[in-house]
Coordinates of C-alpha atoms in Angstrom, one line a residue:
M859 CA -1.4 -27.6 -1.9
N860 CA -1.2 -24.9 -4.4
K861 CA -1.2 -21.7 -2.4
S862 CA -3.4 -19.6 -4.8
V863 CA -6.1 -22.3 -4.8
F864 CA -5.9 -22.5 -1.0
F865 CA -6.3 -18.7 -0.7
G866 CA -9.2 -18.7 -3.1
T867 CA -11.0 -21.4 -1.3
V868 CA -10.6 -19.7 2.1
A869 CA -11.7 -16.4 0.6
A870 CA -14.9 -17.8 -0.8
A871 CA -15.7 -19.6 2.4
S872 CA -15.0 -16.4 4.3
L873 CA -17.5 -14.5 2.1
V874 CA -20.2 -17.1 2.8
A875 CA -19.4 -17.1 6.5
G876 CA -19.4 -13.3 6.6
F877 CA -23.0 -13.2 5.6
A878 CA -24.0 -16.2 7.7
S879 CA -22.4 -15.1 11.0
A880 CA -23.1 -11.4 11.2
Q881 CA -24.5 -11.9 14.7
T882 CA -21.6 -13.6 16.3
L883 CA -22.2 -11.9 19.6
A884 CA -25.7 -13.4 19.8
E885 CA -24.4 -16.8 18.8
V886 CA -21.7 -16.8 21.5
Q887 CA -24.2 -15.6 24.2
E888 CA -26.8 -18.2 23.1
R889 CA -24.1 -21.0 23.1
G890 CA -22.6 -19.7 26.4
T891 CA -19.1 -20.4 25.3
L892 CA -16.5 -18.6 23.1
N893 CA -14.9 -20.8 20.5
C894 CA -11.3 -19.5 20.3
G895 CA -8.7 -20.8 17.8
V896 CA -5.3 -21.3 19.3
T897 CA -2.1 -23.1 18.3
T898 CA -1.8 -26.8 18.8
G899 CA 0.7 -26.1 21.6
L900 CA 3.4 -23.5 22.1
T901 CA 4.6 -23.1 25.7
G902 CA 4.0 -19.6 27.0
F903 CA 1.5 -18.7 24.3
A904 CA -1.1 -21.5 24.3
A905 CA -0.6 -25.0 25.7
P906 CA -2.5 -27.2 28.1
D907 CA -0.8 -27.5 31.5
A908 CA -0.5 -30.7 33.6
N909 CA -4.1 -30.6 34.4
G910 CA -5.2 -30.1 30.8
E911 CA -6.1 -26.5 31.4
W912 CA -5.0 -24.2 28.5
Q913 CA -2.5 -21.5 29.6
G914 CA -0.6 -18.8 27.9
F915 CA -0.3 -15.3 26.5
D916 CA -2.8 -15.9 23.6
V917 CA -5.0 -17.9 25.9
G918 CA -5.2 -14.8 28.1
V919 CA -6.7 -12.8 25.2
C920 CA -9.3 -15.5 24.7
R921 CA -10.3 -15.6 28.4
A922 CA -10.5 -11.8 28.4
V923 CA -13.0 -11.7 25.5
A924 CA -15.1 -14.5 27.1
A925 CA -15.1 -12.6 30.4
A926 CA -16.2 -9.3 28.6
V927 CA -19.0 -11.1 26.6
L928 CA -20.2 -13.8 29.0
G929 CA -18.9 -12.7 32.4
D930 CA -17.0 -15.9 32.8
A931 CA -13.3 -16.2 31.8
N932 CA -13.6 -20.0 31.8
A933 CA -16.4 -20.1 29.2
V934 CA -14.0 -20.8 26.4
E935 CA -13.7 -23.8 24.1
F936 CA -10.1 -23.8 22.9
V937 CA -9.8 -25.1 19.3
P938 CA -6.2 -26.1 18.4
T939 CA -5.3 -25.1 14.8
T940 CA -2.2 -25.5 12.7
G941 CA -0.7 -23.0 10.2
Q942 CA -2.7 -24.7 7.5
T943 CA -6.0 -25.1 9.3
R944 CA -6.4 -21.8 11.2
F945 CA -7.8 -19.7 8.5
T946 CA -10.4 -22.3 7.3
A947 CA -11.5 -22.8 10.9
L948 CA -12.2 -19.0 11.2
A949 CA -13.7 -18.6 7.8
S950 CA -16.1 -21.5 8.2
G951 CA -17.4 -20.4 11.6
E952 CA -15.9 -23.3 13.5
I953 CA -14.2 -20.6 15.7
D954 CA -15.4 -17.1 16.7
M955 CA -12.0 -15.6 16.7
L956 CA -8.3 -16.6 16.3
A957 CA -5.6 -15.8 18.8
R958 CA -2.6 -17.8 17.5
N959 CA 0.8 -16.2 16.7
T960 CA -0.6 -14.9 13.4
T961 CA 1.0 -12.2 11.5
W962 CA -1.1 -9.3 10.2
T963 CA -0.4 -9.1 6.4
F964 CA -2.1 -7.4 3.4
S965 CA -3.2 -10.6 1.8
R966 CA -4.7 -12.1 5.0
D967 CA -6.6 -8.9 5.7
V968 CA -7.7 -8.1 2.1
D969 CA -7.7 -11.3 0.1
L970 CA -8.7 -13.8 2.8
S971 CA -11.3 -11.3 4.1
F972 CA -10.3 -11.3 7.8
E973 CA -10.0 -8.4 10.2
F974 CA -7.1 -8.1 12.5
V975 CA -8.3 -6.3 15.6
G976 CA -4.9 -5.1 16.7
I977 CA -1.3 -6.2 17.6
N978 CA -0.7 -8.1 20.8
Y979 CA 2.9 -9.0 20.1
Y980 CA 5.5 -7.2 17.9
D981 CA 7.7 -10.0 16.7
G982 CA 10.2 -10.9 14.0
Q983 CA 11.6 -14.1 12.4
G984 CA 14.8 -15.6 13.7
F985 CA 16.9 -18.8 13.5
M986 CA 17.9 -21.4 16.0
V987 CA 20.8 -23.8 15.6
P988 CA 22.6 -26.4 17.9
R989 CA 25.6 -24.7 19.6
E990 CA 27.8 -27.6 18.5
L991 CA 27.5 -26.4 14.9
G992 CA 29.6 -23.4 15.6
V993 CA 27.4 -21.0 13.7
S994 CA 27.2 -17.4 14.8
S995 CA 25.2 -15.7 11.9
A996 CA 22.4 -16.6 9.7
L997 CA 24.6 -15.6 6.8
E998 CA 26.6 -18.8 7.5
L999 CA 23.7 -21.1 6.7
D1000 CA 24.3 -21.6 3.0
G1001 CA 23.2 -25.2 2.1
A1002 CA 21.5 -25.9 5.5
T1003 CA 18.5 -28.0 6.0
V1004 CA 15.7 -25.8 7.6
C1005 CA 12.6 -27.0 9.5
I1006 CA 9.8 -24.6 8.5
Q1007 CA 6.1 -24.6 9.3
T1008 CA 4.1 -24.7 6.1
G1009 CA 1.3 -22.2 5.4
T1010 CA 3.1 -19.4 7.3
T1011 CA 4.8 -16.1 6.6
T1012 CA 8.0 -17.5 7.9
E1013 CA 8.0 -19.9 5.0
L1014 CA 7.9 -17.0 2.5
N1015 CA 10.4 -14.9 4.5
L1016 CA 12.8 -17.8 4.5
A1017 CA 12.8 -18.0 0.7
D1018 CA 13.3 -14.2 0.5
F1019 CA 16.2 -14.2 2.9
F1020 CA 18.2 -17.0 1.3
A1021 CA 17.5 -15.6 -2.2
S1022 CA 18.5 -12.1 -1.3
N1023 CA 21.8 -13.4 0.2
N1024 CA 22.4 -15.7 -2.8
M1025 CA 22.3 -18.8 -0.5
S1026 CA 20.6 -22.2 -0.9
Y1027 CA 18.7 -24.3 1.6
E1028 CA 16.7 -27.5 1.8
P1029 CA 13.4 -27.0 3.5
V1030 CA 12.0 -29.7 5.9
P1031 CA 8.3 -29.0 6.0
I1032 CA 6.4 -29.5 9.4
E1033 CA 2.9 -28.9 10.5
T1034 CA 3.1 -28.0 14.1
N1035 CA 5.6 -26.6 16.7
A1036 CA 5.7 -29.9 18.4
E1037 CA 6.7 -31.6 15.2
A1038 CA 9.3 -29.0 14.6
Q1039 CA 10.8 -29.6 18.0
Q1040 CA 10.9 -33.3 17.5
Q1041 CA 12.5 -33.1 14.0
Y1042 CA 15.0 -30.4 15.0
L1043 CA 16.1 -32.3 18.1
A1044 CA 16.3 -35.5 16.1
G1045 CA 18.8 -33.8 13.7
A1046 CA 16.4 -33.9 10.7
C1047 CA 17.3 -30.2 10.1
D1048 CA 20.2 -28.0 10.9
V1049 CA 18.0 -25.0 11.6
Y1050 CA 14.6 -24.2 13.0
T1051 CA 13.1 -20.9 11.9
T1052 CA 10.0 -19.2 13.2
D1053 CA 9.0 -16.1 15.1
A1054 CA 11.8 -15.2 17.6
S1055 CA 9.3 -15.5 20.5
G1056 CA 8.4 -19.0 19.2
L1057 CA 12.1 -19.9 19.2
A1058 CA 12.5 -18.7 22.8
A1059 CA 9.4 -20.6 23.9
T1060 CA 10.5 -23.8 22.2
R1061 CA 14.0 -23.6 23.5
A1062 CA 12.7 -23.2 27.1
T1063 CA 11.2 -26.7 26.9
F1064 CA 14.5 -28.3 25.8
E1065 CA 16.4 -30.5 28.4
D1066 CA 19.4 -28.2 27.9
P1067 CA 18.4 -24.8 26.4
S1068 CA 22.0 -23.6 26.5
A1069 CA 23.0 -26.2 23.9
H1070 CA 21.0 -24.1 21.3
V1071 CA 21.6 -20.7 20.0
V1072 CA 19.2 -18.1 18.6
L1073 CA 21.1 -16.2 15.9
P1074 CA 21.2 -12.4 16.1
E1075 CA 19.5 -11.8 12.8
I1076 CA 15.8 -10.9 12.8
V1077 CA 14.7 -11.0 9.1
S1078 CA 11.2 -9.8 9.1
K1079 CA 8.4 -7.8 10.8
E1080 CA 5.9 -10.1 12.4
P1081 CA 3.0 -8.0 13.9
L1082 CA 1.0 -10.8 15.7
G1083 CA -2.6 -10.2 16.7
P1084 CA -6.1 -11.7 17.1
L1085 CA -8.4 -11.7 14.1
V1086 CA -12.1 -12.3 13.2
R1087 CA -14.1 -12.6 10.0
H1088 CA -15.0 -9.7 7.8
G1089 CA -18.7 -9.0 7.8
D1090 CA -19.5 -8.6 11.4
N1091 CA -18.1 -5.2 12.6
E1092 CA -19.9 -5.4 15.9
W1093 CA -18.1 -8.5 16.8
G1094 CA -14.8 -7.1 15.6
D1095 CA -15.3 -4.0 17.8
I1096 CA -15.8 -6.2 20.8
V1097 CA -12.6 -8.2 20.3
R1098 CA -10.6 -5.1 19.3
W1099 CA -11.7 -3.1 22.4
T1100 CA -11.2 -6.0 24.7
L1101 CA -7.6 -6.1 23.6
N1102 CA -7.4 -2.3 23.9
A1103 CA -8.9 -2.5 27.4
L1104 CA -6.0 -4.8 28.5
I1105 CA -3.4 -2.5 27.0
A1106 CA -5.0 0.7 28.4
A1107 CA -5.4 -0.8 31.9
E1108 CA -1.7 -1.3 32.2
E1109 CA -1.0 2.3 31.1
L1110 CA -3.6 3.6 33.7
G1111 CA -2.5 1.4 36.5
V1112 CA -5.6 -0.8 36.6
T1113 CA -4.6 -4.3 37.7
S1114 CA -6.3 -7.6 38.6
A1115 CA -5.8 -6.7 42.2
N1116 CA -7.4 -3.2 42.2
V1117 CA -9.9 -3.5 39.4
G1118 CA -12.7 -4.3 41.9
E1119 CA -12.4 -0.9 43.7
I1120 CA -10.5 1.6 41.6
G1121 CA -13.4 2.5 39.4
N1122 CA -15.3 3.8 42.4
T1123 CA -12.4 5.6 44.1
T1124 CA -10.4 7.1 41.3
E1125 CA -10.9 10.7 40.0
N1126 CA -9.5 9.8 36.6
P1127 CA -12.4 10.0 34.2
E1128 CA -10.8 7.6 31.6
I1129 CA -10.5 4.9 34.2
R1130 CA -14.1 5.4 35.3
R1131 CA -15.3 5.2 31.6
L1132 CA -13.1 2.1 31.1
L1133 CA -14.5 0.3 34.1
G1134 CA -18.1 1.4 33.5
T1135 CA -18.7 3.6 36.5
E1136 CA -19.1 6.6 34.2
G1137 CA -20.5 6.7 30.7
E1138 CA -22.1 4.1 28.5
L1139 CA -19.2 2.4 26.6
G1140 CA -20.4 -1.0 27.4
A1141 CA -23.9 -0.4 26.1
M1142 CA -22.3 0.9 22.9
L1143 CA -20.8 -2.5 22.4
G1144 CA -23.9 -4.3 23.4
L1145 CA -22.4 -5.5 26.6
D1146 CA -22.8 -4.9 30.3
A1147 CA -21.1 -1.8 31.9
D1148 CA -18.5 -3.9 33.6
W1149 CA -17.3 -5.7 30.4
A1150 CA -13.8 -4.2 30.6
A1151 CA -13.5 -4.8 34.4
N1152 CA -14.4 -8.4 33.8
A1153 CA -11.8 -8.7 31.0
I1154 CA -9.1 -7.3 33.2
A1155 CA -10.0 -9.3 36.3
A1156 CA -9.8 -12.5 34.1
G1157 CA -6.0 -12.6 33.9
G1158 CA -4.8 -9.1 34.6
N1159 CA -3.9 -6.2 32.3
Y1160 CA -1.6 -6.6 29.3
G1161 CA 1.6 -6.3 31.4
E1162 CA 0.4 -8.9 33.9
I1163 CA -0.5 -11.4 31.2
F1164 CA 2.8 -10.8 29.5
E1165 CA 5.0 -11.2 32.6
G1166 CA 3.0 -14.1 33.8
N1167 CA 3.4 -16.2 30.7
I1168 CA 6.4 -15.1 28.6
G1169 CA 8.1 -12.4 30.6
E1170 CA 11.7 -12.2 31.9
S1171 CA 10.8 -14.1 35.1
T1172 CA 9.5 -17.1 33.2
P1173 CA 11.6 -19.8 31.5
I1174 CA 10.9 -18.2 28.2
G1175 CA 12.4 -15.0 29.4
L1176 CA 11.3 -12.4 26.8
A1177 CA 12.0 -8.7 27.5
R1178 CA 9.2 -6.3 26.7
G1179 CA 11.2 -4.6 24.0
L1180 CA 9.0 -3.2 21.3
N1181 CA 6.0 -4.6 23.4
A1182 CA 6.5 -2.1 26.1
Q1183 CA 4.0 0.7 26.6
W1184 CA 4.6 3.8 24.5
T1185 CA 5.2 5.7 27.7
D1186 CA 8.2 3.4 28.3
G1187 CA 9.7 3.6 24.7
G1188 CA 7.7 0.8 23.2
L1189 CA 5.1 0.6 20.5
L1190 CA 2.1 -0.5 22.7
Y1191 CA -0.7 2.1 22.5
A1192 CA -4.4 1.9 22.9
P1193 CA -6.8 4.5 21.5
P1194 CA -8.5 6.7 24.0
F1195 CA -11.6 5.3 25.9
R1196 CA -14.0 8.2 25.4

């Protein structure tokens, strides 16, 4: 599909949807469920478990928003989307929000008329190859076949990287991560490229992860975050401050274990405002006073969600790195709750 036509179609649909869905909060409350767009399946970020229950880092954000708005972390309808379908699903109103490894870019924010509410994972694009190829650097990939998800920023970054290094490649287009995994393992491409976190998550599902190498080069900035439609600032505020509540909770020491009592026992006024035992932040959002407490209780604070799904103790094994709290040398930072 011609990309400019695709962008224009989505932008027009978004404009219509923006006027039509300016009361997303009321729609979600009347429906009784949050329609949350996620990936079609990426272990650690969003994928059904053996019981068919969606689990993962992005899933945790969806459940936190459902808990904040509806008081029920399980009141979520997960809608699988591909790189090609995710924006149409959001613009058309099929989903209320998107939490799906999506990079915040100028054109998506401005031209497609979406609103990124924050960054929940600082990422960058990498490359994975079979160890048996003996490749140690992405600069050795001249002439390689590359599996690449269409409709993504990685597709554009790939072209930039090879052009700037005077190298050629043959793209092998794929729609989903599952298809990429299948094609890569079948030898249809020499290289799989996507966000480094996605490579780690994919490699963790291989029968022998050690037989595959993630090359050292990170060739882009990929600030990933949830997004909503333009035209409903009240709904955008709710999703934004729910994410901020998870981030602030980790910094303030509020966890899923102590959230039920710390608001009544602490002398820290920001914790009391966050958890609704002081002030009226919930009412400002049109929510109950315990909206943030419900969001944190759903799956824990940001750190708990990270460590439980993609952290170093999981098969994916990602270090916090740039995603550490600012107090620990990272970039993670929530504006003040006051």
